[in-house]
């Protein structure tokens, strides 16, 4: 069973990953509009993440471009990054990039891999090509929350 958006927000609060600004999730209508505009259907696990914190996720993923307002741009930025690197890898037609970290590391999943797809990664200069980072988006999210929890924040 997939983690629901309200449980995700509660977990982020418990793990003290909030800031002075409240978490801010997307509306169902915003997600549906994005899907219509892009001609896609997002996996349910990722939709729950967007509903919980798609506009603002506190300390989780700071320094990484993955807010809802950036999602369309990330697809174009990925194509440009790959082109600049002489197209070292080929992404399938079903690829959806949900994150670009510091302009050189992309994380993505295949829209055809179900409601909790594996998370893949490629980064500039990689000799490994595309790497399967996690077996599911939820595993990626859980591990990311844990990694952020063990960091010491200087407020």
Coordinates of C-alpha atoms in Angstrom, one line a residue:
X1 CA 0.0 0.0 0.0
X2 CA 1.3 3.4 -0.9
X3 CA 2.0 6.2 1.6
X4 CA -0.7 8.8 1.5
X5 CA 0.1 12.5 1.3
X6 CA -1.2 13.2 4.8
X7 CA 1.0 10.5 6.3
X8 CA 4.0 12.0 4.5
X9 CA 3.4 15.5 5.9
X10 CA 3.1 14.0 9.4
X11 CA 6.4 12.1 9.0
X12 CA 8.2 15.2 7.7
X13 CA 7.0 17.1 10.7
X14 CA 8.0 14.3 13.1
X15 CA 11.4 14.2 11.6
X16 CA 11.7 18.0 12.0
X17 CA 12.3 18.7 8.3
X18 CA 10.0 21.7 8.4
X19 CA 11.2 25.4 8.3
X20 CA 9.5 28.6 9.3
X21 CA 7.5 28.2 6.1
X22 CA 4.8 25.5 6.1
X23 CA 4.9 22.5 3.8
X24 CA 2.9 23.2 0.7
X25 CA 1.3 20.5 -1.4
X26 CA -0.2 20.6 -4.9
X27 CA -3.9 20.3 -5.5
X28 CA -5.4 17.4 -7.4
X29 CA -6.5 19.9 -10.1
X30 CA -2.9 21.2 -10.5
X31 CA -1.6 17.7 -11.0
X32 CA -4.3 16.8 -13.5
X33 CA -3.6 19.9 -15.5
X34 CA 0.1 19.1 -15.6
X35 CA -0.7 15.6 -16.8
X36 CA -3.1 16.9 -19.5
X37 CA -0.6 19.5 -20.7
X38 CA 2.2 16.9 -20.9
X39 CA 0.1 14.0 -22.1
X40 CA 1.1 11.7 -19.3
X41 CA -0.2 10.0 -16.2
X42 CA 2.1 10.3 -13.1
X43 CA 2.6 7.2 -10.8
X44 CA 0.4 7.3 -7.7
X45 CA 3.4 7.3 -5.3
X46 CA 4.7 10.4 -6.9
X47 CA 1.3 12.0 -7.0
X48 CA 1.1 11.5 -3.2
X49 CA 4.4 13.2 -2.8
X50 CA 3.2 16.2 -4.9
X51 CA -0.1 16.4 -3.0
X52 CA 1.9 16.5 0.3
X53 CA 4.8 18.8 -0.5
X54 CA 5.0 19.5 -4.3
X55 CA 5.3 23.2 -3.9
X56 CA 7.5 23.3 -0.8
X57 CA 9.1 20.4 1.0
X58 CA 11.0 22.2 3.8
X59 CA 14.5 20.8 4.3
X60 CA 13.8 17.8 2.3
X61 CA 15.6 18.1 -1.1
X62 CA 17.0 21.5 -0.4
X63 CA 19.4 22.5 -3.2
X64 CA 17.6 20.3 -5.7
X65 CA 15.3 21.5 -8.5
X66 CA 12.1 19.4 -8.1
X67 CA 9.3 21.7 -7.1
X68 CA 6.1 21.3 -9.0
X69 CA 6.6 24.7 -10.9
X70 CA 9.9 23.3 -12.3
X71 CA 8.7 19.9 -13.6
X72 CA 8.1 20.9 -17.3
X73 CA 11.4 22.8 -17.4
X74 CA 13.3 19.8 -16.0
X75 CA 12.4 17.8 -19.0
X76 CA 13.9 20.4 -21.3
X77 CA 16.9 21.0 -19.1
X78 CA 17.6 17.2 -19.1
X79 CA 17.6 17.2 -23.0
X80 CA 20.0 20.1 -23.0
X81 CA 22.3 18.6 -20.4
X82 CA 22.5 15.3 -22.4
X83 CA 23.1 17.2 -25.6
X84 CA 25.9 19.2 -24.0
X85 CA 27.5 15.9 -23.0
X86 CA 27.2 14.4 -26.5
X87 CA 24.2 12.3 -25.6
X88 CA 26.0 9.7 -23.4
X89 CA 22.7 7.9 -22.5
X90 CA 19.4 7.4 -24.2
X91 CA 16.2 8.0 -22.1
X92 CA 13.1 6.0 -23.0
X93 CA 10.0 7.8 -24.3
X94 CA 8.3 7.1 -21.0
X95 CA 11.0 8.9 -18.9
X96 CA 9.9 11.5 -16.5
X97 CA 12.6 13.6 -14.8
X98 CA 11.5 14.7 -11.4
X99 CA 14.8 16.1 -10.1
X100 CA 17.9 17.9 -11.2
X101 CA 20.5 18.4 -8.5
X102 CA 23.0 21.2 -8.9
X103 CA 22.6 21.2 -12.7
X104 CA 24.5 17.9 -13.3
X105 CA 22.5 15.0 -11.7
X106 CA 19.2 13.9 -13.0
X107 CA 16.8 11.5 -11.2
X108 CA 13.9 10.0 -13.1
X109 CA 11.5 7.1 -13.5
X110 CA 9.7 5.5 -16.4
X111 CA 6.0 6.3 -16.5
X112 CA 5.3 2.8 -17.8
X113 CA 6.7 1.1 -14.6
X114 CA 3.5 1.2 -12.5
X115 CA 2.4 3.3 -9.5
X116 CA 5.7 3.0 -7.5
X117 CA 8.4 2.9 -10.2
X118 CA 12.1 2.4 -9.7
X119 CA 14.2 5.6 -9.4
X120 CA 17.0 5.9 -11.9
X121 CA 19.9 8.4 -12.0
X122 CA 22.5 9.7 -14.4
X123 CA 25.0 12.4 -13.7
X124 CA 27.4 14.4 -15.8
X125 CA 30.8 12.7 -16.1
X126 CA 29.4 9.3 -15.0
X127 CA 31.2 6.3 -16.5
X128 CA 28.4 4.0 -15.3
X129 CA 25.6 5.4 -17.4
X130 CA 22.1 5.2 -16.1
X131 CA 22.0 3.6 -12.6
X132 CA 19.0 2.1 -10.8
X133 CA 19.2 4.0 -7.4
X134 CA 16.1 2.6 -5.8
X135 CA 13.6 -0.2 -6.5
X136 CA 10.7 2.2 -6.0
X137 CA 9.8 5.9 -5.6
X138 CA 8.7 5.3 -2.0
X139 CA 12.0 3.7 -1.2
X140 CA 13.8 6.7 -2.6
X141 CA 11.5 9.0 -0.6
X142 CA 12.0 7.1 2.7
X143 CA 15.7 7.0 2.3
X144 CA 15.9 10.7 1.4
X145 CA 13.9 11.5 4.6
X146 CA 16.2 9.4 6.7
X147 CA 19.3 11.0 5.1
X148 CA 18.0 14.5 5.8
X149 CA 17.0 13.5 9.4
X150 CA 20.6 12.5 10.3
X151 CA 22.0 15.8 9.1
X152 CA 22.8 18.5 11.7
X153 CA 21.0 21.7 10.6
X154 CA 22.3 25.1 11.6
X155 CA 19.3 27.4 12.0

